[in-house]
Coordinates of C-alpha atoms in Angstrom, one line a residue:
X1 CA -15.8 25.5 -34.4
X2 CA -14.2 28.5 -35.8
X3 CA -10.1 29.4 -36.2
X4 CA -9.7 30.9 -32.7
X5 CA -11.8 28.2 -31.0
X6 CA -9.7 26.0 -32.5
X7 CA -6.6 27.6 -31.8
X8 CA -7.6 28.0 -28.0
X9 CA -8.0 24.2 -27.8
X10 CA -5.1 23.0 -29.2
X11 CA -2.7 26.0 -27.6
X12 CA -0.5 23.1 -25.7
X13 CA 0.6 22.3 -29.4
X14 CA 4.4 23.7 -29.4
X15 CA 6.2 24.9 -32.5
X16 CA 8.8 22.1 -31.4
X17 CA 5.6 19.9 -31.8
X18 CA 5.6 21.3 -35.0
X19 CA 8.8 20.6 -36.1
X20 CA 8.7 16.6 -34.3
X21 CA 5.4 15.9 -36.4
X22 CA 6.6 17.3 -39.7
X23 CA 9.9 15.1 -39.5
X24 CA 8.3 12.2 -38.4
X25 CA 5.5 12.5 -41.1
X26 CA 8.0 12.7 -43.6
X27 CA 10.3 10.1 -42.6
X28 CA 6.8 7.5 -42.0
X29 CA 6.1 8.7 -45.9
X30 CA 9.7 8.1 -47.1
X31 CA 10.5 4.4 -45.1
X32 CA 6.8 3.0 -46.6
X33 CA 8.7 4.2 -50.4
X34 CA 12.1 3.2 -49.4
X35 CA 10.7 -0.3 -48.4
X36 CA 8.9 -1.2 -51.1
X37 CA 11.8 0.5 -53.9
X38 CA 14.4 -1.4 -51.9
X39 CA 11.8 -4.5 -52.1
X40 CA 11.8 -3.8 -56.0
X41 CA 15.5 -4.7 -56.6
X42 CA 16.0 -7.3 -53.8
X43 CA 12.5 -8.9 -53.8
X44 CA 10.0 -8.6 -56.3
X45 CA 11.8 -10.4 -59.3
X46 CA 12.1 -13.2 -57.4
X47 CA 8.9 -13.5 -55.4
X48 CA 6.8 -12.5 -58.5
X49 CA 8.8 -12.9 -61.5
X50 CA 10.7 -15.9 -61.1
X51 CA 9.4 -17.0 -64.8
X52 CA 11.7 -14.6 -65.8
X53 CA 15.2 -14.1 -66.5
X54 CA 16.5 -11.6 -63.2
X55 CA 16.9 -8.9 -65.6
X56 CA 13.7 -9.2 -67.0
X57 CA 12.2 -9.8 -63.7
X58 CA 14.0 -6.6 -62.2
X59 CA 12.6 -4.9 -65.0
X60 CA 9.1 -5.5 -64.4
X61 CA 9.5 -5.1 -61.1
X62 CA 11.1 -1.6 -61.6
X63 CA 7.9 -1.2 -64.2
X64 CA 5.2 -2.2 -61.4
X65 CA 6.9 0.7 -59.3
X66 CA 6.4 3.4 -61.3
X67 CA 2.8 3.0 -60.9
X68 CA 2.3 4.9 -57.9
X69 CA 3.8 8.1 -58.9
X70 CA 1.4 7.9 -62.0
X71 CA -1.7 7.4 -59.2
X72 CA -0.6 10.3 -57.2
X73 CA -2.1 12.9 -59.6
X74 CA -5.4 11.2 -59.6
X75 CA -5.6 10.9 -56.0
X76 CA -4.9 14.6 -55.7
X77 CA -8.3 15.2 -57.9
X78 CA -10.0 13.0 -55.4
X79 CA -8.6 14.2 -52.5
X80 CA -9.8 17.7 -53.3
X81 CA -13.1 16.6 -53.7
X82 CA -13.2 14.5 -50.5
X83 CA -11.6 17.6 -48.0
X84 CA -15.0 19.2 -49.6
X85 CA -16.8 16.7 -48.0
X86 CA -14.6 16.0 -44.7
X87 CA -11.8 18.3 -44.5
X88 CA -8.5 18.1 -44.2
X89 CA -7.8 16.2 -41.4
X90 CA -10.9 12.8 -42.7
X91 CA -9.1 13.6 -46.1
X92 CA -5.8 12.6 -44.7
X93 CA -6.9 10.1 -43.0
X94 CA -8.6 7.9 -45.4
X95 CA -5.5 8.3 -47.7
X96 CA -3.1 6.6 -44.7
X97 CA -5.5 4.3 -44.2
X98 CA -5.8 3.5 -48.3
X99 CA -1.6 3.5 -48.0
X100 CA -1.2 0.8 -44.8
X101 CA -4.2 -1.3 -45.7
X102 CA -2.2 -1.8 -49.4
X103 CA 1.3 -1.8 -48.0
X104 CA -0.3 -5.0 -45.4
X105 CA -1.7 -7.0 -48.2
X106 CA 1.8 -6.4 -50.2
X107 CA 3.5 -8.2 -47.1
X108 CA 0.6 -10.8 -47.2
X109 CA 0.8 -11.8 -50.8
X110 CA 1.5 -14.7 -51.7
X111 CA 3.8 -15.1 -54.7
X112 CA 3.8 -16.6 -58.7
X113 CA 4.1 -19.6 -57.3
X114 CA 1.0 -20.1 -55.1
X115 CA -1.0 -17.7 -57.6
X116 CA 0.6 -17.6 -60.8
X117 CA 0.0 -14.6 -62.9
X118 CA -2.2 -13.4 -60.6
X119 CA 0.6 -12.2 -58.0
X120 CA 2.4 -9.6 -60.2
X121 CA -1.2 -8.6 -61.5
X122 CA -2.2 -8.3 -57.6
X123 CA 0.8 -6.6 -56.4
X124 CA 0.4 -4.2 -59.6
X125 CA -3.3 -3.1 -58.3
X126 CA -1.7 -2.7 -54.1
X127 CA 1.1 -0.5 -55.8
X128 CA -1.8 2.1 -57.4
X129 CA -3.9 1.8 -54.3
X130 CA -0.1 2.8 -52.1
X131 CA 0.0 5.9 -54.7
X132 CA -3.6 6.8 -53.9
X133 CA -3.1 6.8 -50.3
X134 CA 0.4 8.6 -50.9
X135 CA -1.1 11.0 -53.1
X136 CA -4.3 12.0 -50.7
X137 CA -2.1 12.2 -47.6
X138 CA -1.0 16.0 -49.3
X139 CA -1.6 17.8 -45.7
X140 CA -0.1 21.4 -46.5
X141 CA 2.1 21.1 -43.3
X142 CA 5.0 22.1 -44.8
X143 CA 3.2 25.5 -46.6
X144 CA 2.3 26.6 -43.0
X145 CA 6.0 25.9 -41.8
X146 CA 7.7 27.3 -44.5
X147 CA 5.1 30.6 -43.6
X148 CA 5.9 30.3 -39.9
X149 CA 10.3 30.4 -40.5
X150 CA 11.3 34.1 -38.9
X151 CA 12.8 36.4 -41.5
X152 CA 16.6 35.2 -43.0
X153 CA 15.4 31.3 -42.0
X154 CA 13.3 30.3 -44.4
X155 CA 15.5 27.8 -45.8
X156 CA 16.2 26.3 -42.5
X157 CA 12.8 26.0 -42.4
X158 CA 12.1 24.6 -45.5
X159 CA 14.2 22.0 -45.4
X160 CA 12.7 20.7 -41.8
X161 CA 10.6 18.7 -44.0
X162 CA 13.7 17.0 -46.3
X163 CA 14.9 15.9 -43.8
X164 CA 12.6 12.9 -43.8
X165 CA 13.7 11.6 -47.2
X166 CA 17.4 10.6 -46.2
X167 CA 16.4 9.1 -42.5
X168 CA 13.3 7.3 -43.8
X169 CA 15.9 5.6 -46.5
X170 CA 18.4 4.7 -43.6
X171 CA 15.7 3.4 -41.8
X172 CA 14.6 1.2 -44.9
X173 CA 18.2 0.2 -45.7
X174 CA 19.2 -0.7 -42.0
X175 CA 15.7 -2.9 -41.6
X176 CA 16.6 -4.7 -45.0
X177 CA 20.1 -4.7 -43.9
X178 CA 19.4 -7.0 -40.8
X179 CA 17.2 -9.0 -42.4
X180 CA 19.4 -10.1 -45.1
X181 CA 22.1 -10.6 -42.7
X182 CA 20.3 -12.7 -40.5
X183 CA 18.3 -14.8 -42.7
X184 CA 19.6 -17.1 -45.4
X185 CA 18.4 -16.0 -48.8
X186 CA 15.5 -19.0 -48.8
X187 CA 14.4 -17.4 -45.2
X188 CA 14.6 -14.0 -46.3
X189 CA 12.6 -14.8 -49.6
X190 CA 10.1 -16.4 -47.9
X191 CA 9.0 -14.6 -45.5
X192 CA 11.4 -12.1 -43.9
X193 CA 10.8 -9.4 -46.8
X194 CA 7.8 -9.3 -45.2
X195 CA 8.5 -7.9 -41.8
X196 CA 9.2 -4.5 -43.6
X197 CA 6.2 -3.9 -45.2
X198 CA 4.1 -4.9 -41.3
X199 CA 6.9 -2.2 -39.9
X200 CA 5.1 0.5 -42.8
X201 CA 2.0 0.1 -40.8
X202 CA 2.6 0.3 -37.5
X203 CA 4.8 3.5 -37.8
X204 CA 2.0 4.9 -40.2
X205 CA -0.1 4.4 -37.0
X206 CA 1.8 6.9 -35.3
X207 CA 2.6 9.3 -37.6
X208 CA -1.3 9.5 -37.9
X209 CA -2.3 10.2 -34.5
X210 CA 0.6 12.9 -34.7
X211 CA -0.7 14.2 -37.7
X212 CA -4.1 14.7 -36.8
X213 CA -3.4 16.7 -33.3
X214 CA -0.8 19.0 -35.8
X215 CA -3.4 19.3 -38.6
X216 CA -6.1 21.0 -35.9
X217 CA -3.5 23.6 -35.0
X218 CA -3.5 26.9 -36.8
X219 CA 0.2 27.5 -35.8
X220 CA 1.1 29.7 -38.5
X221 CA -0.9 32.3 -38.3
X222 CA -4.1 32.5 -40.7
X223 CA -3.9 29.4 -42.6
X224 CA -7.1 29.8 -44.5
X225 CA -6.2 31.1 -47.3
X226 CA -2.7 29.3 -47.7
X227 CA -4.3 25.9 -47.4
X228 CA -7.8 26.6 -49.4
X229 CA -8.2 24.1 -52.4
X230 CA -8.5 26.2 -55.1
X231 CA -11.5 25.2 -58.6
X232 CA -9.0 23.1 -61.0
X233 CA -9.8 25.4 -63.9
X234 CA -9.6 28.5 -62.1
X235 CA -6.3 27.1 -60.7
X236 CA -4.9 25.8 -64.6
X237 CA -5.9 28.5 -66.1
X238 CA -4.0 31.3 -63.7
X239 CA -1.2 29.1 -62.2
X240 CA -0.6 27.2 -65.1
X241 CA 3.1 28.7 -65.8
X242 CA 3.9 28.1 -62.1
X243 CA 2.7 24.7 -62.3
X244 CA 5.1 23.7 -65.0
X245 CA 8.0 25.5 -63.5
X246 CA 7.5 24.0 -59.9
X247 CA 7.6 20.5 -62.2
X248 CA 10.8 20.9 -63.8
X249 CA 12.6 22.7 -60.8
X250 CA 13.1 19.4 -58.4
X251 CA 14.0 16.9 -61.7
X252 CA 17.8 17.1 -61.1
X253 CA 17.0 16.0 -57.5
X254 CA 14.3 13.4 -58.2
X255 CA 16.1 12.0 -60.6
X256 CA 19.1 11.1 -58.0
X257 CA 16.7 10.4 -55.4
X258 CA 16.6 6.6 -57.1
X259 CA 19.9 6.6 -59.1
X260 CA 21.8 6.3 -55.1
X261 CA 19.1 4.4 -53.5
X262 CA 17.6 1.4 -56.3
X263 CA 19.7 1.7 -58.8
X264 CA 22.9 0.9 -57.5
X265 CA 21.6 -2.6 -55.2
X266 CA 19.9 -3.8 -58.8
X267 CA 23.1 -3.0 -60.7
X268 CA 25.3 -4.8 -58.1
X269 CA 23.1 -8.1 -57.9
X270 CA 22.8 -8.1 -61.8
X271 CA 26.1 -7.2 -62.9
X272 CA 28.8 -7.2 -60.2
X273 CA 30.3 -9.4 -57.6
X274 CA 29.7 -6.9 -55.1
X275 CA 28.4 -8.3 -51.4
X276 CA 24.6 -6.9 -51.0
X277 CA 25.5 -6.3 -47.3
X278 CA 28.0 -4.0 -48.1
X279 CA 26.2 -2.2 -50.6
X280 CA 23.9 -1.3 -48.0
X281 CA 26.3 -0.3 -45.4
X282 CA 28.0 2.5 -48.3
X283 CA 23.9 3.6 -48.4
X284 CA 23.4 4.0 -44.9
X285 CA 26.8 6.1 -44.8
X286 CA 25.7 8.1 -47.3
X287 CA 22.2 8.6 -46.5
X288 CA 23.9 9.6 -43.0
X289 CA 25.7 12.0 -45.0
X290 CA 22.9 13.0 -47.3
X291 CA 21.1 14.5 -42.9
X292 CA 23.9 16.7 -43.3
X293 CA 23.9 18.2 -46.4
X294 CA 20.2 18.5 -45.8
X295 CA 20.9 20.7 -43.3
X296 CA 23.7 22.7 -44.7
X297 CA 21.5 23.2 -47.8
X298 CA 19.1 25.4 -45.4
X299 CA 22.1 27.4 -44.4
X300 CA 23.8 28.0 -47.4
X301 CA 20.0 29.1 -48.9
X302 CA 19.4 31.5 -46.2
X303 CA 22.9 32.8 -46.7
X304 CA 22.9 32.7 -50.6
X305 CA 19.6 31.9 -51.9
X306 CA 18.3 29.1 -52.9
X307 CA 18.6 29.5 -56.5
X308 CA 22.9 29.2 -55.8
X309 CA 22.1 25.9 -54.0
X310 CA 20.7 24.6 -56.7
X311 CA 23.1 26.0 -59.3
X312 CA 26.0 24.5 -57.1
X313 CA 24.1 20.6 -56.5
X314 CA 23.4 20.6 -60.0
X315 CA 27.2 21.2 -61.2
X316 CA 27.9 18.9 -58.6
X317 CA 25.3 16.4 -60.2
X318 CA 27.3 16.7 -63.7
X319 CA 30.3 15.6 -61.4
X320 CA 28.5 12.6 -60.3
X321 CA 28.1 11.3 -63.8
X322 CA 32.0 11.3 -64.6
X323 CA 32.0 8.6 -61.7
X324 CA 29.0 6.1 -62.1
X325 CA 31.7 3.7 -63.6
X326 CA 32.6 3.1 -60.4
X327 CA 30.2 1.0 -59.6
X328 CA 31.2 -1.9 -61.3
X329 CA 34.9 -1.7 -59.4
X330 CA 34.8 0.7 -56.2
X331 CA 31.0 1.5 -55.6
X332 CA 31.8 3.6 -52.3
X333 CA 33.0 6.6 -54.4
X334 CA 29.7 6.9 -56.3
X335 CA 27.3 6.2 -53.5
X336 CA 29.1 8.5 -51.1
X337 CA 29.3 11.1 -53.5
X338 CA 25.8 10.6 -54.4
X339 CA 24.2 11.2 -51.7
X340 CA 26.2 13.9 -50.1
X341 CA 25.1 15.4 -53.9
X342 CA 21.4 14.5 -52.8
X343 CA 21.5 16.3 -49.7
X344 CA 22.3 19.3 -51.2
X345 CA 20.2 19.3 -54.5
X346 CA 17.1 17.9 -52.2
X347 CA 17.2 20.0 -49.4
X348 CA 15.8 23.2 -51.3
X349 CA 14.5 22.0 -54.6
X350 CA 11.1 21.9 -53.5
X351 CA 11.0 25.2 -51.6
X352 CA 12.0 27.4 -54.4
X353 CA 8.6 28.2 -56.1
X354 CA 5.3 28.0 -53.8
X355 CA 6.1 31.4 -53.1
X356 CA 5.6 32.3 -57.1
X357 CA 1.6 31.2 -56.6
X358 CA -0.7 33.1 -56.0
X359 CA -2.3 32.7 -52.2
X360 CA -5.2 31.2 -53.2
X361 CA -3.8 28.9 -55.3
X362 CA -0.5 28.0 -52.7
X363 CA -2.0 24.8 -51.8
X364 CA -3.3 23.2 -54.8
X365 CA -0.8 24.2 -57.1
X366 CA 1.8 23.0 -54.7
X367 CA 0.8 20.0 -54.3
X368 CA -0.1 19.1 -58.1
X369 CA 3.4 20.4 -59.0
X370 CA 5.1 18.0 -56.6
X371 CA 3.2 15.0 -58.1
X372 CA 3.8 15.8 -61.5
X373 CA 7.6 16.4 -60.4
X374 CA 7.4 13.1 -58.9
X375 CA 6.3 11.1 -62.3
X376 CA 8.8 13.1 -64.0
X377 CA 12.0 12.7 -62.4
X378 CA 11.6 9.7 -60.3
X379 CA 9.0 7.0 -61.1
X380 CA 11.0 5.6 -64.5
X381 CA 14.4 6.3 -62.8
X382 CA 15.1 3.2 -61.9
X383 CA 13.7 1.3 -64.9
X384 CA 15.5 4.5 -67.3
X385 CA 19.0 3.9 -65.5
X386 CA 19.0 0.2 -65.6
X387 CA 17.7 -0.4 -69.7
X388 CA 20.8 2.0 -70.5
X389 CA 22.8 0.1 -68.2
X390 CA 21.9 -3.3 -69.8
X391 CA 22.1 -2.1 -73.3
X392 CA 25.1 0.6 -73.3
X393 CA 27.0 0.5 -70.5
X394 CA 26.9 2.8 -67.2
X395 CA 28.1 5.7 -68.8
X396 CA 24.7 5.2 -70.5
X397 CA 23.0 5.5 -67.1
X398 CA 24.4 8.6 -66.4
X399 CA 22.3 10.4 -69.1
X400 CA 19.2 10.0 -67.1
X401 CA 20.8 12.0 -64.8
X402 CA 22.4 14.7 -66.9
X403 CA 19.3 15.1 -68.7
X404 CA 17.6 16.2 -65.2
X405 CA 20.6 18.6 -64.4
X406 CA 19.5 20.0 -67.7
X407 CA 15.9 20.5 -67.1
X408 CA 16.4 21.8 -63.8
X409 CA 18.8 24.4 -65.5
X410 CA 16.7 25.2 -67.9
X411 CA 13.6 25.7 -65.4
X412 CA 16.3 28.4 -62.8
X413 CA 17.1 30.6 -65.7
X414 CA 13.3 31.0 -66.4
X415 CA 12.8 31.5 -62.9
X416 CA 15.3 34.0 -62.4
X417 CA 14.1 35.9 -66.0
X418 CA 10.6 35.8 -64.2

């Protein structure tokens, strides 16, 4: 079927379609991560480490989840061989499959005490297969919106996709919220923690069928070269630079992602007195916050560029820092200021280079940057913050952050000398 066949079949496809599919992708993407991370501190240690000490326990736990981000890279290399073979729209939809078959048998495992040592080693193995399917599910959606935004909207447009990160985390929180509340800590051990991970897959069921009607629309414009999956040396050996500096860009923002969301809930239940409902009630606020400053951060980029955003949620960032002791007394002033912070820094942090690749290379490059961004600035955050915690203090905890804020400095002025 060539591009205009295509394009004639699918013309009842609106751009408000568009827009729907994209957020709901991403949020279905970001509540399957915010389950299990939330899972991480509240669950895991207890479920599948209780051999351990809790801290000990957290901190394998925290370990176990890093493993996705390193299994997005190598899904990528697969995937790209695999849309050879099926195209985009199979490709996509093997990897969703791979993520709610894995996220299913995490809600169905039993724990240490039905298999011993066998549980955390099974749930280890589920967590790489989630990455896989996380990894493959790179569907270029957001290249071909951020191509479609009009002239002075780009960064409204680009941040369309962000969106999903803050909702699919309220969406987590509030889920994990009842359930605790409902449940005595026995029930909720037992089997209510499971409920949330059977949620993952049927909402990955919709966002599918969405997913594939969008994926066969050509709504911005000729797509074929944007989305082409370009040879991995041709693509290292051109792009390389970009590669890197797409990396570093987003660390500041990565970074936070988990140092608002995990990190506080495994602080308070290991070092505080702090309720866990209430905890969650300052995250939803701020991740109700965090919509917002989404939002604004696509203004104030079409407005000021994006490189100001970023210089501005990064000074903000340093901020931040000065108040992470206030978790241990008055957690609402952190949190709230965290993710109002997140908001901003994630809104554009991601949008910023793809326009620096080459064409051809768009599409791969993109998506290998944002997995290699991923493993640096997110996947140890959790585990990072909480062994400085533990062994320093939280004014320790604050240098994972800071040393994002740096990186992500470091990586604007090259990008602005460029």
């Amino acid at each position: 079927m060539t591009t205009t066949e295509a394009n004639a079949q699918h013309s009842d496809v609106t751009f408000d379609d568009v827009i729907i599919t994209v957020v709901m992708a991403r949020v279905t993407d970001f509540f399957g991560f915010f389950v299990y991370a939330i899972a991480s501190a509240l669950v895991f240690p207890a479920v599948f480490f209780p051999h351990l000490d809790p801290m000990m326990g957290t901190l394998w736990s925290f370990a176990l989840f890093s493993l996705a981000f390193l299994a997005r890279p190598i899904a990528s290399l697969l995937g790209r061989r695999l849309q050879l073979v099926i195209g985009r729209a199979g490709k996509v939809t093997v990897a969703l499959m791979i993520l709610g078959v894995s996220t299913v048998a995490i809600g169905l495992l039993p724990g240490y005490e039905a298999w011993g040592i066998g549980a955390p080693i099974a749930l280890a193995a589920l967590r790489f297969m989630q990455g896989l399917g996380l990894g493959g599910a790179w569907d270029g959606i957001t290249l071909q919106l951020k191509a479609a935004a009009p002239k002075g909207q780009s960064g409204l447009y680009s941040m369309v996709p962000q969106i999903g990160g803050p909702v699919g985390f309220c969406v987590a929180a509030a889920l994990f919220y009842v359930l605790t509340g409902f449940l005595s800590e026995e029930e909720f051990l037992t089997y209510g923690w499971r409920f949330a991970f059977f949620a993952v897959m049927a909402v990955n069921v919709v966002s599918l069928f969405a997913r594939l009607r969008l994926l066969s629309t050509n709504f911005a414009g000729d797509d074929e070269v944007v989305l082409r999956s370009a040879p991995l040396g041709e693509l290292m050996s051109q792009e390389w630079r970009t590669i890197v500096l797409s990396a570093l860009l987003p660390l500041a923002s990565y970074a936070l992602f988990h140092m608002v969301t995990v990190f506080p809930l495994s602080y308070s239940l290991l070092f505080t007195e702090s309720n866990l409902s209430s905890i969650l009630l300052l995250q939803l606020a701020g991740g109700t916050l965090a919509i917002v400053t989404v939002i604004l951060s696509g203004v104030l980029a079409d407005k000021f560029g994006r490189p100001v955003v970023l210089w501005i949620s990064s000074a903000l960032i340093l901020l931040l820092c000065l108040s992470i002791g206030t978790l241990e007394r008055a957690p609402a002033i952190y949190i709230i200021l965290g993710f109002v912070v997140l908001g901003l820094a994630y809104g554009q942090s991601s949008a910023i280079v793809p326009d620096r690749f080459k064409p051809q290379y768009r599409y791969s490059g993109a998506a290998m940057a944002t997995n290699l961004s991923w493993i640096l600035g997110a996947a140890f955050a959790p585990l990072c913050g909480l062994v400085l915690a533990w062994t320093f203090g939280l004014w320790a905890a604050a240098l994972y952050l800071l040393s994002g804020v740096i990186v992500t400095a470091v990586a604007l002025v090259l990008l602005q000398r460029q």
